[in-house]
Tab-separated table of C-alpha atoms in Angstrom:
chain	number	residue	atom	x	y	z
A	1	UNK	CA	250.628	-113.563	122.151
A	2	UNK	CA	247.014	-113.228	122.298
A	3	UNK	CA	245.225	-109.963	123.982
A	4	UNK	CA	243.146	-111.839	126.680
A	5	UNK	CA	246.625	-113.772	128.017
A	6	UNK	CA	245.856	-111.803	131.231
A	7	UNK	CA	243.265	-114.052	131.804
A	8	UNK	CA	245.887	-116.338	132.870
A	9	UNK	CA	246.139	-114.752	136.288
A	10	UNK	CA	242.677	-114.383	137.286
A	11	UNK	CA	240.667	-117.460	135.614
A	12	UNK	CA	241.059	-120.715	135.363
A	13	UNK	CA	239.635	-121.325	131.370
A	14	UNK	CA	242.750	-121.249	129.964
A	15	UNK	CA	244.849	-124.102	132.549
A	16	UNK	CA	246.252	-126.030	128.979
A	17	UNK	CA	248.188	-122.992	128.154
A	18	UNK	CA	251.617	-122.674	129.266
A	19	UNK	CA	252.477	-119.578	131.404
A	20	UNK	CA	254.079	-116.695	130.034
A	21	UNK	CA	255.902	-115.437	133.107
A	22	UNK	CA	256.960	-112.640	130.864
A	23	UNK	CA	253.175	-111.479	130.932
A	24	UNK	CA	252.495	-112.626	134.473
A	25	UNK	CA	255.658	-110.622	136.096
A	26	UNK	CA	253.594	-108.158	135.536
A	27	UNK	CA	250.914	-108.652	138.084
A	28	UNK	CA	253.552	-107.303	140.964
A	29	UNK	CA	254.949	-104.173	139.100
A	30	UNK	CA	253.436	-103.043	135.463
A	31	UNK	CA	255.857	-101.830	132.773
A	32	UNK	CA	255.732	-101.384	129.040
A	33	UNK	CA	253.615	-103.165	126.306
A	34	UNK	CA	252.985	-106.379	128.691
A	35	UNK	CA	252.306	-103.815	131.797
A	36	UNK	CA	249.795	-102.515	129.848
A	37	UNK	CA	248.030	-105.603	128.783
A	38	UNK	CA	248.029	-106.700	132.481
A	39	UNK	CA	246.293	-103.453	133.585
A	40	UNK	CA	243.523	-103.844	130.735
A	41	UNK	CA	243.171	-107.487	131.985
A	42	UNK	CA	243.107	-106.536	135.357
A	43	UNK	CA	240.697	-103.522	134.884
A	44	UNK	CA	238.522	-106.150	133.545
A	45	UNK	CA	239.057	-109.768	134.975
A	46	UNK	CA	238.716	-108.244	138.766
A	47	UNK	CA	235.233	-106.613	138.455
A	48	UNK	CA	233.699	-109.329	140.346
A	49	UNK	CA	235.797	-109.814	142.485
A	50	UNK	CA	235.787	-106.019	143.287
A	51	UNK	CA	232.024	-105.738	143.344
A	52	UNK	CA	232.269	-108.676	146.147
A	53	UNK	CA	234.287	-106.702	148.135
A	54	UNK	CA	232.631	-103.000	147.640
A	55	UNK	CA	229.372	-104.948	149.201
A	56	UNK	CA	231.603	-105.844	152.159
A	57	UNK	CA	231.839	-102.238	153.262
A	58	UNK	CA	229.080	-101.097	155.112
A	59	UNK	CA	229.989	-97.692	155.078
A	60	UNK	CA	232.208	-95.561	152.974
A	61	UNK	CA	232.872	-92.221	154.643
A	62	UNK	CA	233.834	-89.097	151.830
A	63	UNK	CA	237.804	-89.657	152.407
A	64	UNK	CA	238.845	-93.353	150.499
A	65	UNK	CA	242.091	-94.288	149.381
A	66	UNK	CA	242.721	-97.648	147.050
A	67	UNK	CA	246.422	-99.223	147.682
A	68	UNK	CA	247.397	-100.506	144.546
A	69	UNK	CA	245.341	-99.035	142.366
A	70	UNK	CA	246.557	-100.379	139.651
A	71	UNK	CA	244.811	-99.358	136.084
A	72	UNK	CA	241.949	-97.110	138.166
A	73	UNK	CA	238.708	-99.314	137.570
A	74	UNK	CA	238.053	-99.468	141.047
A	75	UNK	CA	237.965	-96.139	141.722
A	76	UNK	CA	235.968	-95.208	138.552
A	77	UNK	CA	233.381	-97.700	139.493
A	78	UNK	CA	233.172	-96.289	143.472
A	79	UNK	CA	233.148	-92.543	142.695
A	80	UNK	CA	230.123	-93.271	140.446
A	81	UNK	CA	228.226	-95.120	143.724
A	82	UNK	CA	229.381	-92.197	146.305
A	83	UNK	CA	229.280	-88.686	144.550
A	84	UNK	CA	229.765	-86.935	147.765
A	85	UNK	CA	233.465	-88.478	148.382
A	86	UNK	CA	237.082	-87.613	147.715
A	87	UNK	CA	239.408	-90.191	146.441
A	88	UNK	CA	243.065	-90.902	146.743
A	89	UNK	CA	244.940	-93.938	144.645
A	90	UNK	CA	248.664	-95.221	144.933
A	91	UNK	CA	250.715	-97.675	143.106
A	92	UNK	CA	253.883	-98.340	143.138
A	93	UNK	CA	254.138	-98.257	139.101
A	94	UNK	CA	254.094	-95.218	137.215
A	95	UNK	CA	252.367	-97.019	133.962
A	96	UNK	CA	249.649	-98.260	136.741
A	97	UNK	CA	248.786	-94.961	138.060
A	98	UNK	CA	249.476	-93.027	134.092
A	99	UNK	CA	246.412	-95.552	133.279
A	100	UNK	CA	244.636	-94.870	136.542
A	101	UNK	CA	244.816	-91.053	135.683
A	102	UNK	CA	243.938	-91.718	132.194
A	103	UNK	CA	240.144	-93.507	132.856
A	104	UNK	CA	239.729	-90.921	135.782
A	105	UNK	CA	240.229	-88.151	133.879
A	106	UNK	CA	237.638	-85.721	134.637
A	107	UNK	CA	237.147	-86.923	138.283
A	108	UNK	CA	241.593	-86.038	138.518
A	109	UNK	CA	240.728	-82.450	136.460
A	110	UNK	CA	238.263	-81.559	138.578
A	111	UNK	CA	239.671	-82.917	142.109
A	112	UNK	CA	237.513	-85.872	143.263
A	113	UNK	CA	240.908	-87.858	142.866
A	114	UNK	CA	244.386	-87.802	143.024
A	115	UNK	CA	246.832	-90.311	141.953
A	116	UNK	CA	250.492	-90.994	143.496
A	117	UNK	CA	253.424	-93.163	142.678
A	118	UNK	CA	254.232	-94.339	145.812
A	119	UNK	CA	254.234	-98.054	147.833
A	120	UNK	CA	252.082	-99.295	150.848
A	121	UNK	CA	255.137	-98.915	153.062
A	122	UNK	CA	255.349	-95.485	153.242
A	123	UNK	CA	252.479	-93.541	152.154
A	124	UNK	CA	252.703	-89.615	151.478
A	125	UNK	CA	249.740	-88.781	153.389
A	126	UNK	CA	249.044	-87.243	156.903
A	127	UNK	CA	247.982	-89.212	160.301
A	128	UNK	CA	244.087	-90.471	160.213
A	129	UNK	CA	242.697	-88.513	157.182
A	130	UNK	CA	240.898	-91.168	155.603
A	131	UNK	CA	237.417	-92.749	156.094
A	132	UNK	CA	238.575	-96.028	154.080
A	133	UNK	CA	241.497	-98.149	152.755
A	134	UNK	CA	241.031	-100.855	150.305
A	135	UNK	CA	242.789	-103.249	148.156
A	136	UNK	CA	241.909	-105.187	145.666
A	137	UNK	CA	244.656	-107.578	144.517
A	138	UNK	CA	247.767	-106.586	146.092
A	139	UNK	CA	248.165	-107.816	149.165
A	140	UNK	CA	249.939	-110.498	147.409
A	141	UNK	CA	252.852	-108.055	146.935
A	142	UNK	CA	253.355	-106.163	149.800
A	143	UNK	CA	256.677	-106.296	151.710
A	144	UNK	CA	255.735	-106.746	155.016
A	145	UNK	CA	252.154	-106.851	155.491
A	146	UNK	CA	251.681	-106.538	159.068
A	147	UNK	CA	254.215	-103.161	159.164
A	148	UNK	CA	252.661	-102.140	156.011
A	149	UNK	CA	248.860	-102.723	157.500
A	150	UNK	CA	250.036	-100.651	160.556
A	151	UNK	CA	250.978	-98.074	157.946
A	152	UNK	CA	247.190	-97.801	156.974
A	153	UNK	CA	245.900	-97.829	160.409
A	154	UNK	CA	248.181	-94.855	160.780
A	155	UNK	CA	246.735	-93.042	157.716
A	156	UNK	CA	242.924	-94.035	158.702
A	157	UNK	CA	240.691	-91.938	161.338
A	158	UNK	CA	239.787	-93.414	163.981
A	159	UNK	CA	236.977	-95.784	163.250
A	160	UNK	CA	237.986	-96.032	159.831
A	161	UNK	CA	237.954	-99.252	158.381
A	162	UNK	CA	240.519	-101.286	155.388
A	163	UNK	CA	239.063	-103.887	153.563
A	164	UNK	CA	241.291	-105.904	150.935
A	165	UNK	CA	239.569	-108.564	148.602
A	166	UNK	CA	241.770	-111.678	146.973
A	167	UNK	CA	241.106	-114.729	144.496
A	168	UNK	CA	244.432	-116.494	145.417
A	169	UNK	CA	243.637	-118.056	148.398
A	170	UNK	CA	246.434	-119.688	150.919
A	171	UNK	CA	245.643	-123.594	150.762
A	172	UNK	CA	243.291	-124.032	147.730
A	173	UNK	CA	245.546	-122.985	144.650
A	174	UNK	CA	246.077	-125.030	141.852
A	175	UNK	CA	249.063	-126.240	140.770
A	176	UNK	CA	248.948	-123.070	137.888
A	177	UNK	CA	248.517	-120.640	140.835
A	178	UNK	CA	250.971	-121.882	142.711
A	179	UNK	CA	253.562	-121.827	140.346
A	180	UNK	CA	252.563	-118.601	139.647
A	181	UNK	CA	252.767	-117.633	143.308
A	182	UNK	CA	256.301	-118.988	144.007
A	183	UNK	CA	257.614	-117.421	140.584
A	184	UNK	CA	256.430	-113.914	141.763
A	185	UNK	CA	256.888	-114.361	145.608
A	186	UNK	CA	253.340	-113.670	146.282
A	187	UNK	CA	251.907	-113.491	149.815
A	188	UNK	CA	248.837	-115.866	149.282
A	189	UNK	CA	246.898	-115.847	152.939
A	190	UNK	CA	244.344	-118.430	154.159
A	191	UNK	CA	241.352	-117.299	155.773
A	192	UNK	CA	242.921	-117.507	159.334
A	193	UNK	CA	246.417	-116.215	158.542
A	194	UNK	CA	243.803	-112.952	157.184
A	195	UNK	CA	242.306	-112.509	160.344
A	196	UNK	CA	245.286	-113.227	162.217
A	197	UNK	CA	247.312	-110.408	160.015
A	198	UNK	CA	244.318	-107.804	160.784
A	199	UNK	CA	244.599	-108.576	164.467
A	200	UNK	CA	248.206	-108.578	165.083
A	201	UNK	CA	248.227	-105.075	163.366
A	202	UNK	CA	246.065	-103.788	165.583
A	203	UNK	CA	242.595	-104.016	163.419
A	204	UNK	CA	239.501	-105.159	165.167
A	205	UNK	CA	237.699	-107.730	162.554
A	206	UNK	CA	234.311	-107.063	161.114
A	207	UNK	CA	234.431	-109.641	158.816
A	208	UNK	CA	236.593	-112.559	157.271
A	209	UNK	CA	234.081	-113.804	154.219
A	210	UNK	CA	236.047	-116.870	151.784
A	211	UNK	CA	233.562	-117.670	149.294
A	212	UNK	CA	234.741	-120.917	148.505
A	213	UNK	CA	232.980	-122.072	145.505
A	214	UNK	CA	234.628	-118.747	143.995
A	215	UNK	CA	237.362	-119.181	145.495
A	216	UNK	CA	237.470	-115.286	146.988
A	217	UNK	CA	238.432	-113.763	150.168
A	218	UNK	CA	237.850	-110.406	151.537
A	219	UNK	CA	238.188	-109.079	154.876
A	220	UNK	CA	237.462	-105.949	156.469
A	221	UNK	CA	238.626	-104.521	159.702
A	222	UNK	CA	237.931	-101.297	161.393
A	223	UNK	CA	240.835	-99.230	163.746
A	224	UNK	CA	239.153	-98.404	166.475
A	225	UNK	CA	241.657	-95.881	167.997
């Protein structure tokens, strides 16, 4: 196996190569050597994507939390742009927030951030203590993602807002993505069924953006009580 097979999940340059589903599994729950690669890949194949998203936001606050953090690139990349904030990170895999730690290192040493093994369904923090949510990439995963967006209304303040960012987009996958999608039991929204989800939890929608020539989604809601 080659070192850029991550690529598989997050480009479409490689569509003559078979899947490795042994690689791709991955995606939903890192573990060992194949875990690993898929946090390097996804450190670096969703920097785009993320930077998308970040511009979404129109204001951080100094309290932000990433849900599914996965390898910590994210993070690293936001606590550069906003030196006055505090920053939380979750994932439900140990290897994913070990790596997260790992390229946060001085930011974890000296407080800025703190890393926690747990899922979006339950998350170990208090009522309304942060200024932001966001999630890059994992939507796709959650269990239930109306209770679990609840869940992050519950753990925002009041006027906080979530935004979550996706390239596997309900409706337009290819037949790779799809297979992908059904193998790993992926939630895959459209642009509606994303606004829809925010609303039914109880978010009031700032924006639903689908860049279609990308193929990326983000949408960002705010709770407004």
């Amino acid at each position: 196996m080659e070192r850029n097979d991550w690529r598989m999940i997050s480009e479409g340059d490689l569509m003559e190569r078979p899947i490795d589903f042994d690689l791709i599994r991955n995606a939903r729950f890192p573990e060992g050597e194949f875990g690993l690669r898929m946090i390097e890949g996804m450190n670096q194949g969703h920097a785009a994507l993320t930077d998308w998203g970040f511009s979404q936001v129109e204001s951080w606050g100094k309290t932000i939390l990433d849900v599914g953090c996965g390898g910590g690139a994210a993070l690293r990349k936001l606590a550069e742009a906003l030196p006055e904030a505090t920053f939380w990170g979750c994932d439900i895999s140990p290897l994913a927030v070990s790596a997260s730690v790992k390229m946060n290192r001085e930011n974890t040493l000296n407080g800025r951030m703190t890393f926690v093994v747990c899922g979006v369904s339950e998350l170990p923090f208090e009522s309304k203590k942060f200024d932001t949510v966001f999630s890059v990439e994992s939507l796709y995963f959650w269990p239930n993602p109306k209770e679990d967006l609840k869940e992050i209304s519950r753990v925002l303040k009041p006027g906080g807002r979530f935004m979550t960012v996706l390239e596997m987009v309900g409706g337009r996958l290819s037949q790779r993505h799809q297979a992908i999608a059904e193998r790993l039991e992926m939630f895959c929204p459209t642009a509606e069924e994303l606004e829809n989800l925010f609303k039914e939890s109880g978010f009031c929608v700032e924006k639903i953006l689908h860049d279609t020539e990308r193929g990326w989604l983000c949408g960002v809601g705010m709770k407004m009580n």
